[in-house]
Amino acid sequence: MQSPTLTVNGQVADLEAVSPHTTVLDWLRGRGLLGAKEGCAEGECGACSVLVARPGTTAPTRWTALNACLVPVLALDGQEVVTAEGLGTPAALHPVQREMAVRGGSQCGYCTPGFVCSMAAEFYRPGRTSAAVDDVPEVVGTTTEDEHSHEHGPNGFDLHALSGNLCRCTGYRPIRDAAYALGQPAADDELARRQQEPAPQPQPTRIRVGDAEFVRPADLAGALALLGDRPEALVVAGSTDWGVEVNLRGARAPLVVAIDRLPELRAWSVTGDVVELGAGLTLSEIAQLLAGRVPLLDLLLPQFASVLIRNGATLGGNLGTGSPIGDSAPGLLALDAALVLSATDGDREVPLADYFTGYRASVRRTGELIRAVRIPQPQPRLVGFHKIAKRRFDDISSVAVGFGLDLADDDGRDVVARARIGLGGVAATPLRARATEDALIGRPWDATTAADAAEVLAAEGTPLDDHRASAAYRRAMLRQSLLKFAAETTVEATR
């Protein structure tokens, strides 16, 4: 096993003596690369954003923006990172840096390097196409809503790429102007050229510093054997949950096992019977790979945290934590999904509805890993996902509801033949709204049925009062969610 290294801005650096709990951000700043900042230390502000070379779906490599404050630097052994300092210099600004400067996109500058890295990831996104970029205004404050949509520019720039970056002093209009003014990478752009070469392969890693050890097994068999021998091991994928524990609560695990790049956890397939998604695929990769094949996930994934978080977070991680407010569980419950749990003695399949047993507890045994999520085909005819939170994006749910309904014809009326409703934020675990499902099945799918079933849904679960919402508010949102879903679908359903 080779000594761990990381290539930063084209220079190879040694990771041999680095603690397993040192984040990418702290390591970079310790080397004098001070562009990335710590604003929140929990992946909400984006001041720490950096670019990582990851495998692409339409190009060999895709420059992917990640929160450097969450990821252990040893998790990037053998990988390539570019920081704001590596994009350009004061004498030769990168196009993103130039547009941010000339359009007034920076004031105090604290958040600017993070914005620049997230913007650069979108600048290099394969498939981004320009249209009439020369028509984008050259001065700040003159862009009108008529010239392009609110969240997508004429240059193909998706403003959601910046959903995980916060600015407290500039205002977002000049930052948006900078994003919409970008053209395509130049023919001699080195980072664009790099995308046409394969991304670095994950490196098996094993390093101990003091009382802490970090291991990246070479394959699933190695990971399962290690977990069987060391039940105290902490398993991490995107580190979007564990990184917060390390930063804000000072958590330190004696053994960290990274499984995010295991080939067996990154497979996926679509057949007539099932859609299977590897538990180690990031949410961003799932969205790119599925490309509309699972409509409910198309509704869910854009509401899951931010692009920065989705670039690291995995379905296996979100479900494995057992959090009652994880956004993926309600949607997957509505799709009647199952989990494939792997151990050294083989696999077993568990319906997601039977997986959770208590607060952050599940049927997963010591030594088992979530290998894949299976979604049965055909999928429900009518699907919906409602997330109730204080912010539109990059927030934690107060309530989340997934809907999956199938209809049958009964003398010209659409009758509910099958119903699956998944709930989050209203009990100690994600759960199926079984009483509401029973109240729907066999009845016409219309406003009257929806109103009756909404009262049943409002009584599901055991919601609590906390800092995000009151129990009464959560019940009101359950009721309203079903009414909204009916309003969204009954006209379509009766066509």
Short mmCIF file of C-alpha atoms in Angstrom, two decimals:
data_model
loop_
_atom_site.label_atom_id
_atom_site.label_comp_id
_atom_site.label_asym_id
_atom_site.label_seq_id
_atom_site.Cartn_x
_atom_site.Cartn_y
_atom_site.Cartn_z
CA MET A 1 0.00 0.00 0.00
CA GLN A 2 1.51 3.33 -1.09
CA SER A 3 1.92 6.35 1.15
CA PRO A 4 -1.17 8.57 0.93
CA THR A 5 -0.88 11.69 -1.23
CA LEU A 6 -3.13 14.43 -2.57
CA THR A 7 -2.55 16.55 -5.65
CA VAL A 8 -3.48 20.18 -4.93
CA ASN A 9 -3.34 22.78 -7.69
CA GLY A 10 -1.04 20.48 -9.64
CA GLN A 11 1.38 19.79 -6.80
CA VAL A 12 1.60 16.40 -5.06
CA ALA A 13 1.55 16.60 -1.25
CA ASP A 14 2.19 13.88 1.32
CA LEU A 15 -0.57 12.85 3.76
CA GLU A 16 1.48 10.35 5.75
CA ALA A 17 1.30 12.00 9.19
CA VAL A 18 -2.18 13.50 8.94
CA SER A 19 -4.74 12.69 11.64
CA PRO A 20 -7.78 10.71 10.40
CA HIS A 21 -10.02 13.50 11.72
CA THR A 22 -8.31 16.37 9.90
CA THR A 23 -10.67 17.88 7.34
CA VAL A 24 -9.64 18.96 3.86
CA LEU A 25 -10.27 22.56 4.91
CA ASP A 26 -8.00 22.47 7.95
CA TRP A 27 -5.29 20.68 6.00
CA LEU A 28 -5.39 23.21 3.15
CA ARG A 29 -5.28 26.19 5.48
CA GLY A 30 -2.41 24.58 7.38
CA ARG A 31 -0.48 24.57 4.10
CA GLY A 32 -1.09 28.28 3.61
CA LEU A 33 -3.96 27.96 1.12
CA LEU A 34 -6.24 30.40 2.90
CA GLY A 35 -8.83 31.03 0.18
CA ALA A 36 -11.23 28.40 1.53
CA LYS A 37 -12.79 29.59 4.80
CA GLU A 38 -14.75 28.11 7.68
CA GLY A 39 -18.06 29.87 8.02
CA CYS A 40 -20.45 27.34 9.53
CA ALA A 41 -18.41 24.11 9.78
CA GLU A 42 -21.52 22.10 8.85
CA GLY A 43 -21.85 22.41 5.07
CA GLU A 44 -24.42 25.21 4.89
CA CYS A 45 -22.45 28.31 3.85
CA GLY A 46 -20.13 27.07 1.09
CA ALA A 47 -17.22 29.32 2.10
CA CYS A 48 -15.04 26.19 2.10
CA SER A 49 -15.94 25.00 -1.42
CA VAL A 50 -13.17 23.37 -3.49
CA LEU A 51 -13.07 21.42 -6.76
CA VAL A 52 -12.38 17.68 -6.82
CA ALA A 53 -11.79 15.60 -9.96
CA ARG A 54 -14.50 12.92 -9.93
CA PRO A 55 -15.65 10.41 -12.59
CA GLY A 56 -18.17 11.99 -14.95
CA THR A 57 -21.24 10.54 -16.62
CA THR A 58 -20.81 12.30 -19.98
CA ALA A 59 -17.06 13.03 -19.77
CA PRO A 60 -14.22 11.03 -18.22
CA THR A 61 -13.79 13.60 -15.43
CA ARG A 62 -16.10 16.15 -13.91
CA TRP A 63 -14.89 18.99 -11.69
CA THR A 64 -17.12 18.57 -8.65
CA ALA A 65 -17.57 21.17 -5.91
CA LEU A 66 -17.42 19.81 -2.35
CA ASN A 67 -17.55 21.21 1.16
CA ALA A 68 -13.92 20.98 2.32
CA CYS A 69 -15.03 21.47 5.94
CA LEU A 70 -16.76 18.08 6.08
CA VAL A 71 -14.51 15.63 4.25
CA PRO A 72 -11.51 13.97 5.97
CA VAL A 73 -8.46 14.79 3.88
CA LEU A 74 -7.40 11.13 3.97
CA ALA A 75 -10.62 10.33 2.08
CA LEU A 76 -9.02 12.09 -0.91
CA ASP A 77 -5.90 9.92 -0.98
CA GLY A 78 -4.68 9.76 -4.59
CA GLN A 79 -7.19 12.38 -5.74
CA GLU A 80 -6.89 15.85 -7.30
CA VAL A 81 -8.14 19.09 -5.74
CA VAL A 82 -8.19 22.63 -7.11
CA THR A 83 -8.71 25.58 -4.78
CA ALA A 84 -9.49 29.20 -5.62
CA GLU A 85 -5.74 29.86 -5.63
CA GLY A 86 -5.31 27.20 -8.33
CA LEU A 87 -7.92 28.68 -10.66
CA GLY A 88 -6.06 31.89 -11.42
CA THR A 89 -3.63 34.53 -10.20
CA PRO A 90 -3.97 38.31 -9.68
CA ALA A 91 -2.10 38.78 -12.95
CA ALA A 92 -4.15 36.16 -14.84
CA LEU A 93 -7.63 35.82 -13.39
CA HIS A 94 -9.78 32.83 -14.20
CA PRO A 95 -12.94 33.83 -16.16
CA VAL A 96 -15.08 33.19 -13.06
CA GLN A 97 -12.83 35.32 -10.88
CA ARG A 98 -12.83 38.12 -13.44
CA GLU A 99 -16.62 38.24 -13.75
CA MET A 100 -17.06 38.21 -9.98
CA ALA A 101 -14.66 41.15 -9.71
CA VAL A 102 -15.91 43.38 -12.52
CA ARG A 103 -19.59 42.88 -11.67
CA GLY A 104 -19.26 43.66 -7.98
CA GLY A 105 -19.76 40.11 -6.77
CA SER A 106 -17.40 40.51 -3.83
CA GLN A 107 -17.31 42.93 -0.89
CA CYS A 108 -15.74 41.59 2.29
CA GLY A 109 -14.47 38.63 0.24
CA TYR A 110 -14.94 36.00 2.94
CA CYS A 111 -17.38 33.90 0.91
CA THR A 112 -15.97 34.79 -2.52
CA PRO A 113 -13.45 31.93 -2.99
CA GLY A 114 -16.19 29.40 -2.17
CA PHE A 115 -18.56 31.04 -4.63
CA VAL A 116 -15.81 31.03 -7.23
CA CYS A 117 -15.15 27.29 -6.83
CA SER A 118 -18.85 26.37 -6.97
CA MET A 119 -19.29 28.65 -9.98
CA ALA A 120 -16.26 27.10 -11.67
CA ALA A 121 -17.76 23.62 -11.26
CA GLU A 122 -20.81 24.81 -13.19
CA PHE A 123 -18.59 26.68 -15.68
CA TYR A 124 -16.94 23.36 -16.56
CA ARG A 125 -20.11 21.25 -16.43
CA PRO A 126 -20.26 19.01 -19.52
CA GLY A 127 -23.31 19.84 -21.59
CA ARG A 128 -23.63 23.45 -20.48
CA THR A 129 -24.40 25.38 -23.65
CA SER A 130 -24.30 29.09 -24.32
CA ALA A 131 -26.90 31.15 -26.13
CA ALA A 132 -26.44 34.83 -26.81
CA VAL A 133 -23.86 35.31 -24.06
CA ASP A 134 -22.74 38.55 -25.73
CA ASP A 135 -26.18 39.97 -24.98
CA VAL A 136 -25.77 39.62 -21.22
CA PRO A 137 -25.43 43.16 -19.77
CA GLU A 138 -21.89 44.42 -19.18
CA VAL A 139 -22.74 46.53 -16.11
CA VAL A 140 -24.10 45.53 -12.75
CA GLY A 141 -27.82 45.80 -12.15
CA THR A 142 -29.12 45.97 -15.70
CA THR A 143 -30.14 42.35 -16.21
CA THR A 144 -33.92 42.04 -16.55
CA GLU A 145 -36.20 39.10 -15.94
CA ASP A 146 -37.19 39.18 -19.60
CA GLU A 147 -33.65 38.46 -20.77
CA HIS A 148 -33.45 35.06 -19.08
CA SER A 149 -35.25 32.98 -16.53
CA HIS A 150 -34.75 33.60 -12.83
CA GLU A 151 -32.62 30.53 -12.22
CA HIS A 152 -31.09 29.61 -15.60
CA GLY A 153 -29.00 31.95 -17.69
CA PRO A 154 -28.79 32.19 -21.48
CA ASN A 155 -25.31 30.71 -21.17
CA GLY A 156 -26.76 27.50 -19.72
CA PHE A 157 -25.62 28.36 -16.19
CA ASP A 158 -27.83 26.67 -13.58
CA LEU A 159 -28.01 29.03 -10.61
CA HIS A 160 -28.82 26.07 -8.35
CA ALA A 161 -25.10 25.27 -8.56
CA LEU A 162 -24.71 28.08 -6.00
CA SER A 163 -27.52 26.91 -3.71
CA GLY A 164 -25.01 25.89 -1.04
CA ASN A 165 -23.13 29.22 -1.01
CA LEU A 166 -24.24 32.08 1.23
CA CYS A 167 -23.24 35.76 1.11
CA ARG A 168 -24.17 38.22 3.85
CA CYS A 169 -23.01 41.52 2.35
CA THR A 170 -22.89 41.62 -1.45
CA GLY A 171 -26.41 40.66 -2.38
CA TYR A 172 -26.96 37.96 -4.93
CA ARG A 173 -27.79 40.06 -7.99
CA PRO A 174 -24.16 40.85 -8.93
CA ILE A 175 -23.18 37.24 -8.28
CA ARG A 176 -25.95 36.11 -10.60
CA ASP A 177 -24.82 38.65 -13.21
CA ALA A 178 -21.31 37.22 -13.01
CA ALA A 179 -22.60 33.67 -13.45
CA TYR A 180 -24.75 34.58 -16.44
CA ALA A 181 -21.91 36.47 -18.15
CA LEU A 182 -19.64 33.42 -18.41
CA GLY A 183 -18.93 32.00 -21.84
CA GLN A 184 -17.49 28.58 -22.62
CA PRO A 185 -13.99 27.53 -21.49
CA ALA A 186 -11.27 28.62 -23.90
CA ALA A 187 -9.65 26.08 -26.21
CA ASP A 188 -6.43 26.19 -24.17
CA ASP A 189 -8.15 25.97 -20.76
CA GLU A 190 -6.11 23.44 -18.78
CA LEU A 191 -8.94 22.41 -16.42
CA ALA A 192 -11.30 21.85 -19.37
CA ARG A 193 -8.65 19.73 -21.06
CA ARG A 194 -8.20 17.73 -17.85
CA GLN A 195 -11.85 16.65 -18.03
CA GLN A 196 -11.09 14.61 -21.13
CA GLU A 197 -8.74 12.35 -19.16
CA PRO A 198 -9.85 9.71 -16.65
CA ALA A 199 -10.45 10.73 -13.06
CA PRO A 200 -8.05 9.33 -10.44
CA GLN A 201 -8.90 5.87 -9.18
CA PRO A 202 -9.62 5.51 -5.44
CA GLN A 203 -6.61 4.32 -3.51
CA PRO A 204 -6.72 1.68 -0.76
CA THR A 205 -5.59 3.55 2.34
CA ARG A 206 -4.59 2.55 5.82
CA ILE A 207 -2.98 5.01 8.21
CA ARG A 208 -2.77 5.31 11.98
CA VAL A 209 -1.84 8.50 13.79
CA GLY A 210 -1.92 8.34 17.56
CA ASP A 211 -5.02 6.48 18.72
CA ALA A 212 -6.97 7.02 15.49
CA GLU A 213 -6.96 4.98 12.29
CA PHE A 214 -8.35 5.63 8.81
CA VAL A 215 -8.97 2.79 6.35
CA ARG A 216 -10.27 2.75 2.79
CA PRO A 217 -10.65 -0.93 1.83
CA ALA A 218 -9.95 -2.01 -1.73
CA ASP A 219 -13.32 -3.72 -2.17
CA LEU A 220 -16.57 -4.64 -0.45
CA ALA A 221 -15.24 -7.98 0.80
CA GLY A 222 -12.39 -6.20 2.56
CA ALA A 223 -14.77 -3.68 4.09
CA LEU A 224 -17.14 -6.37 5.38
CA ALA A 225 -14.29 -8.40 6.84
CA LEU A 226 -12.95 -5.32 8.63
CA LEU A 227 -16.37 -4.41 10.03
CA GLY A 228 -16.85 -7.95 11.24
CA ASP A 229 -13.55 -7.80 13.13
CA ARG A 230 -13.95 -4.22 14.36
CA PRO A 231 -17.60 -3.56 15.29
CA GLU A 232 -16.63 -0.18 16.81
CA ALA A 233 -15.63 1.12 13.36
CA LEU A 234 -17.38 4.24 12.05
CA VAL A 235 -18.45 3.96 8.41
CA VAL A 236 -18.40 7.13 6.29
CA ALA A 237 -19.27 7.90 2.69
CA GLY A 238 -19.79 11.61 1.92
CA SER A 239 -19.12 12.61 5.55
CA THR A 240 -21.96 15.14 5.36
CA ASP A 241 -23.23 13.88 8.73
CA TRP A 242 -20.02 12.74 10.43
CA GLY A 243 -18.15 15.90 9.41
CA VAL A 244 -20.58 17.97 11.46
CA GLU A 245 -20.02 15.73 14.48
CA VAL A 246 -16.26 16.17 14.15
CA ASN A 247 -16.41 19.95 13.72
CA LEU A 248 -19.14 21.02 16.11
CA ARG A 249 -19.16 18.30 18.75
CA GLY A 250 -15.52 17.27 18.76
CA ALA A 251 -16.37 13.64 17.98
CA ARG A 252 -13.41 11.34 17.40
CA ALA A 253 -13.76 7.72 16.32
CA PRO A 254 -10.92 5.25 16.90
CA LEU A 255 -11.44 3.74 13.42
CA VAL A 256 -12.96 5.44 10.37
CA VAL A 257 -13.75 3.23 7.38
CA ALA A 258 -14.42 5.01 4.06
CA ILE A 259 -16.74 3.10 1.70
CA ASP A 260 -17.82 5.82 -0.73
CA ARG A 261 -15.67 4.68 -3.64
CA LEU A 262 -16.12 0.91 -3.33
CA PRO A 263 -16.98 -0.38 -6.83
CA GLU A 264 -19.67 -2.74 -5.51
CA LEU A 265 -21.50 0.20 -3.91
CA ARG A 266 -21.38 2.32 -7.08
CA ALA A 267 -23.20 -0.01 -9.49
CA TRP A 268 -26.63 0.79 -10.90
CA SER A 269 -29.11 -0.81 -13.28
CA VAL A 270 -32.60 -0.35 -14.68
CA THR A 271 -34.68 -3.35 -15.79
CA GLY A 272 -38.36 -4.01 -16.32
CA ASP A 273 -38.61 -5.30 -12.75
CA VAL A 274 -36.39 -3.04 -10.66
CA VAL A 275 -34.25 0.07 -10.53
CA GLU A 276 -31.17 -0.70 -8.45
CA LEU A 277 -28.98 2.13 -7.11
CA GLY A 278 -25.66 1.51 -5.42
CA ALA A 279 -25.57 2.89 -1.89
CA GLY A 280 -22.25 4.63 -2.59
CA LEU A 281 -23.46 6.72 -5.53
CA THR A 282 -23.77 10.39 -4.65
CA LEU A 283 -27.17 12.01 -4.99
CA SER A 284 -25.84 14.20 -7.81
CA GLU A 285 -24.63 11.11 -9.67
CA ILE A 286 -28.00 9.42 -9.20
CA ALA A 287 -29.79 12.41 -10.72
CA GLN A 288 -27.42 12.38 -13.72
CA LEU A 289 -27.54 8.62 -14.25
CA LEU A 290 -31.30 8.18 -13.92
CA ALA A 291 -32.11 11.13 -16.18
CA GLY A 292 -35.83 11.06 -15.44
CA ARG A 293 -36.29 7.30 -15.06
CA VAL A 294 -37.66 7.72 -11.50
CA PRO A 295 -39.98 10.76 -11.56
CA LEU A 296 -40.44 10.90 -7.77
CA LEU A 297 -36.67 11.22 -7.30
CA ASP A 298 -36.71 14.04 -9.86
CA LEU A 299 -38.99 15.88 -7.44
CA LEU A 300 -37.07 14.90 -4.30
CA LEU A 301 -33.40 15.35 -5.17
CA PRO A 302 -33.46 19.07 -6.06
CA GLN A 303 -34.90 19.75 -2.61
CA PHE A 304 -32.25 17.67 -0.80
CA ALA A 305 -29.91 20.18 0.89
CA SER A 306 -27.70 21.88 -1.74
CA VAL A 307 -25.66 20.86 -4.76
CA LEU A 308 -22.52 20.97 -2.60
CA ILE A 309 -24.04 18.46 -0.18
CA ARG A 310 -25.58 16.29 -2.93
CA ASN A 311 -22.14 16.05 -4.56
CA GLY A 312 -20.96 14.11 -1.50
CA ALA A 313 -24.05 12.65 0.18
CA THR A 314 -25.24 9.13 -0.65
CA LEU A 315 -28.52 7.25 -0.30
CA GLY A 316 -26.77 4.64 1.82
CA GLY A 317 -25.49 7.30 4.18
CA ASN A 318 -28.80 9.13 4.46
CA LEU A 319 -30.67 5.91 5.23
CA GLY A 320 -27.90 4.40 7.31
CA THR A 321 -27.95 7.21 9.86
CA GLY A 322 -31.57 6.37 10.62
CA SER A 323 -32.49 10.04 10.98
CA PRO A 324 -36.25 10.68 11.14
CA ILE A 325 -35.78 13.86 9.08
CA GLY A 326 -33.66 12.44 6.27
CA ASP A 327 -35.31 13.48 3.00
CA SER A 328 -34.69 10.30 1.01
CA ALA A 329 -36.72 7.92 3.21
CA PRO A 330 -40.22 9.41 2.69
CA GLY A 331 -39.79 9.37 -1.08
CA LEU A 332 -38.39 5.86 -1.17
CA LEU A 333 -41.16 4.61 1.13
CA ALA A 334 -43.69 5.97 -1.37
CA LEU A 335 -41.89 3.96 -4.07
CA ASP A 336 -42.06 0.77 -1.95
CA ALA A 337 -38.27 0.53 -2.04
CA ALA A 338 -36.16 -2.17 -0.39
CA LEU A 339 -32.57 -2.22 0.84
CA VAL A 340 -29.93 -4.82 0.03
CA LEU A 341 -27.88 -5.46 3.17
CA SER A 342 -24.52 -7.18 2.65
CA ALA A 343 -22.43 -9.14 5.15
CA THR A 344 -19.63 -11.67 4.90
CA ASP A 345 -22.20 -14.49 4.74
CA GLY A 346 -24.18 -12.94 1.86
CA ASP A 347 -26.96 -10.48 1.04
CA ARG A 348 -30.49 -10.07 2.34
CA GLU A 349 -33.26 -7.78 1.11
CA VAL A 350 -35.31 -5.76 3.60
CA PRO A 351 -38.31 -3.60 2.69
CA LEU A 352 -37.54 -0.03 3.67
CA ALA A 353 -40.86 0.08 5.55
CA ASP A 354 -39.46 -2.62 7.87
CA TYR A 355 -35.93 -1.23 8.15
CA PHE A 356 -36.30 1.42 10.88
CA THR A 357 -36.93 0.15 14.41
CA GLY A 358 -36.48 3.29 16.56
CA TYR A 359 -34.74 6.64 16.74
CA ARG A 360 -31.58 6.21 14.61
CA ALA A 361 -31.99 2.44 14.99
CA SER A 362 -32.61 -0.22 12.35
CA VAL A 363 -32.56 -3.93 11.61
CA ARG A 364 -29.05 -3.63 10.17
CA ARG A 365 -26.79 -6.01 12.06
CA THR A 366 -23.23 -5.49 13.21
CA GLY A 367 -20.96 -6.06 10.23
CA GLU A 368 -23.65 -5.34 7.63
CA LEU A 369 -23.59 -2.54 5.07
CA ILE A 370 -26.33 -1.13 2.86
CA ARG A 371 -25.15 -2.22 -0.60
CA ALA A 372 -28.02 -0.98 -2.76
CA VAL A 373 -31.52 0.47 -2.90
CA ARG A 374 -34.08 -1.36 -5.03
CA ILE A 375 -37.14 0.41 -6.45
CA PRO A 376 -39.70 -1.99 -7.96
CA GLN A 377 -41.06 -1.46 -11.45
CA PRO A 378 -43.52 -0.32 -12.63
CA GLN A 379 -43.49 2.82 -10.54
CA PRO A 380 -46.66 4.51 -9.29
CA ARG A 381 -48.69 6.41 -11.85
CA LEU A 382 -49.04 9.49 -9.63
CA VAL A 383 -46.11 10.66 -7.52
CA GLY A 384 -45.34 13.68 -5.39
CA PHE A 385 -42.83 14.93 -2.84
CA HIS A 386 -43.46 17.85 -0.50
CA LYS A 387 -40.79 19.24 1.78
CA ILE A 388 -41.85 21.78 4.38
CA ALA A 389 -38.90 23.81 5.68
CA LYS A 390 -38.07 27.38 6.66
CA ARG A 391 -35.95 27.96 3.56
CA ARG A 392 -36.71 26.98 0.00
CA PHE A 393 -33.36 25.20 -0.43
CA ASP A 394 -30.47 23.98 1.72
CA ASP A 395 -32.54 23.37 4.82
CA ILE A 396 -33.66 20.56 7.09
CA SER A 397 -37.24 19.36 6.81
CA SER A 398 -39.85 20.13 9.40
CA VAL A 399 -42.08 17.67 7.53
CA ALA A 400 -41.48 15.67 4.36
CA VAL A 401 -44.12 13.62 2.53
CA GLY A 402 -43.74 11.26 -0.41
CA PHE A 403 -46.77 10.08 -2.42
CA GLY A 404 -47.16 7.14 -4.78
CA LEU A 405 -50.65 6.26 -6.10
CA ASP A 406 -51.94 3.89 -8.74
CA LEU A 407 -55.42 4.33 -10.20
CA ALA A 408 -57.89 1.91 -11.79
CA ASP A 409 -60.88 2.63 -13.98
CA ASP A 410 -64.30 1.96 -12.42
CA ASP A 411 -67.12 2.85 -14.82
CA GLY A 412 -65.24 5.88 -16.10
CA ARG A 413 -64.03 7.00 -12.68
CA ASP A 414 -60.44 6.88 -11.47
CA VAL A 415 -60.35 4.87 -8.25
CA VAL A 416 -57.30 4.51 -6.02
CA ALA A 417 -56.09 0.95 -6.50
CA ARG A 418 -52.84 1.26 -4.54
CA ALA A 419 -51.37 3.91 -2.27
CA ARG A 420 -47.99 4.38 -0.63
CA ILE A 421 -47.29 7.46 1.50
CA GLY A 422 -43.97 8.02 3.26
CA LEU A 423 -43.55 10.51 6.12
CA GLY A 424 -40.54 12.19 7.70
CA GLY A 425 -40.30 14.55 10.65
CA VAL A 426 -43.44 13.35 12.44
CA ALA A 427 -42.15 10.39 14.47
CA ALA A 428 -38.97 8.86 15.84
CA THR A 429 -38.47 7.15 12.47
CA PRO A 430 -39.56 7.68 8.88
CA LEU A 431 -42.81 5.76 8.47
CA ARG A 432 -45.58 4.72 6.13
CA ALA A 433 -48.93 6.46 6.59
CA ARG A 434 -50.81 3.18 6.53
CA ALA A 435 -54.11 4.45 7.93
CA THR A 436 -54.24 7.11 5.22
CA GLU A 437 -53.34 4.58 2.56
CA ASP A 438 -56.26 2.40 3.69
CA ALA A 439 -58.55 5.44 3.66
CA LEU A 440 -57.67 6.08 0.01
CA ILE A 441 -57.72 2.59 -1.50
CA GLY A 442 -60.96 1.77 -3.29
CA ARG A 443 -62.25 5.35 -3.32
CA PRO A 444 -62.49 7.77 -6.26
CA TRP A 445 -59.45 10.01 -6.59
CA ASP A 446 -61.19 13.34 -6.22
CA ALA A 447 -61.40 16.33 -3.91
CA THR A 448 -63.87 14.67 -1.54
CA THR A 449 -61.68 11.62 -1.03
CA ALA A 450 -58.62 13.82 -0.59
CA ALA A 451 -60.35 15.96 2.03
CA ASP A 452 -61.44 12.90 4.01
CA ALA A 453 -58.03 11.25 3.79
CA ALA A 454 -56.28 14.50 4.73
CA GLU A 455 -57.94 14.37 8.14
CA VAL A 456 -56.62 10.83 8.60
CA LEU A 457 -53.13 11.90 7.51
CA ALA A 458 -53.13 14.74 10.03
CA ALA A 459 -53.43 12.15 12.80
CA GLU A 460 -50.55 9.95 11.60
CA GLY A 461 -47.29 9.74 13.51
CA THR A 462 -46.36 11.29 16.86
CA PRO A 463 -45.09 14.79 15.98
CA LEU A 464 -43.29 16.83 18.63
CA ASP A 465 -42.73 20.49 19.37
CA ASP A 466 -39.14 21.53 18.65
CA HIS A 467 -37.16 24.50 17.32
CA ARG A 468 -38.16 23.72 13.73
CA ALA A 469 -41.93 23.46 14.16
CA SER A 470 -44.70 22.74 16.61
CA ALA A 471 -46.63 19.48 16.65
CA ALA A 472 -49.78 21.38 15.62
CA TYR A 473 -47.98 22.91 12.64
CA ARG A 474 -46.67 19.53 11.55
CA ARG A 475 -50.16 18.04 11.66
CA ALA A 476 -51.51 20.98 9.68
CA MET A 477 -48.79 20.45 7.06
CA LEU A 478 -49.63 16.75 6.75
CA ARG A 479 -53.23 17.66 6.10
CA GLN A 480 -52.33 20.38 3.63
CA SER A 481 -49.82 18.18 1.83
CA LEU A 482 -52.44 15.65 0.77
CA LEU A 483 -54.81 18.43 -0.33
CA LYS A 484 -52.01 19.97 -2.38
CA PHE A 485 -51.12 16.62 -3.95
CA ALA A 486 -54.75 16.11 -4.93
CA ALA A 487 -54.91 19.57 -6.46
CA GLU A 488 -51.75 18.80 -8.43
CA THR A 489 -52.91 15.45 -9.75
CA THR A 490 -56.69 15.10 -9.92
CA VAL A 491 -57.06 17.11 -13.13
CA GLU A 492 -54.33 15.01 -14.75
CA ALA A 493 -55.82 11.83 -13.31
CA THR A 494 -59.26 12.39 -14.87
CA ARG A 495 -57.98 13.08 -18.38
#
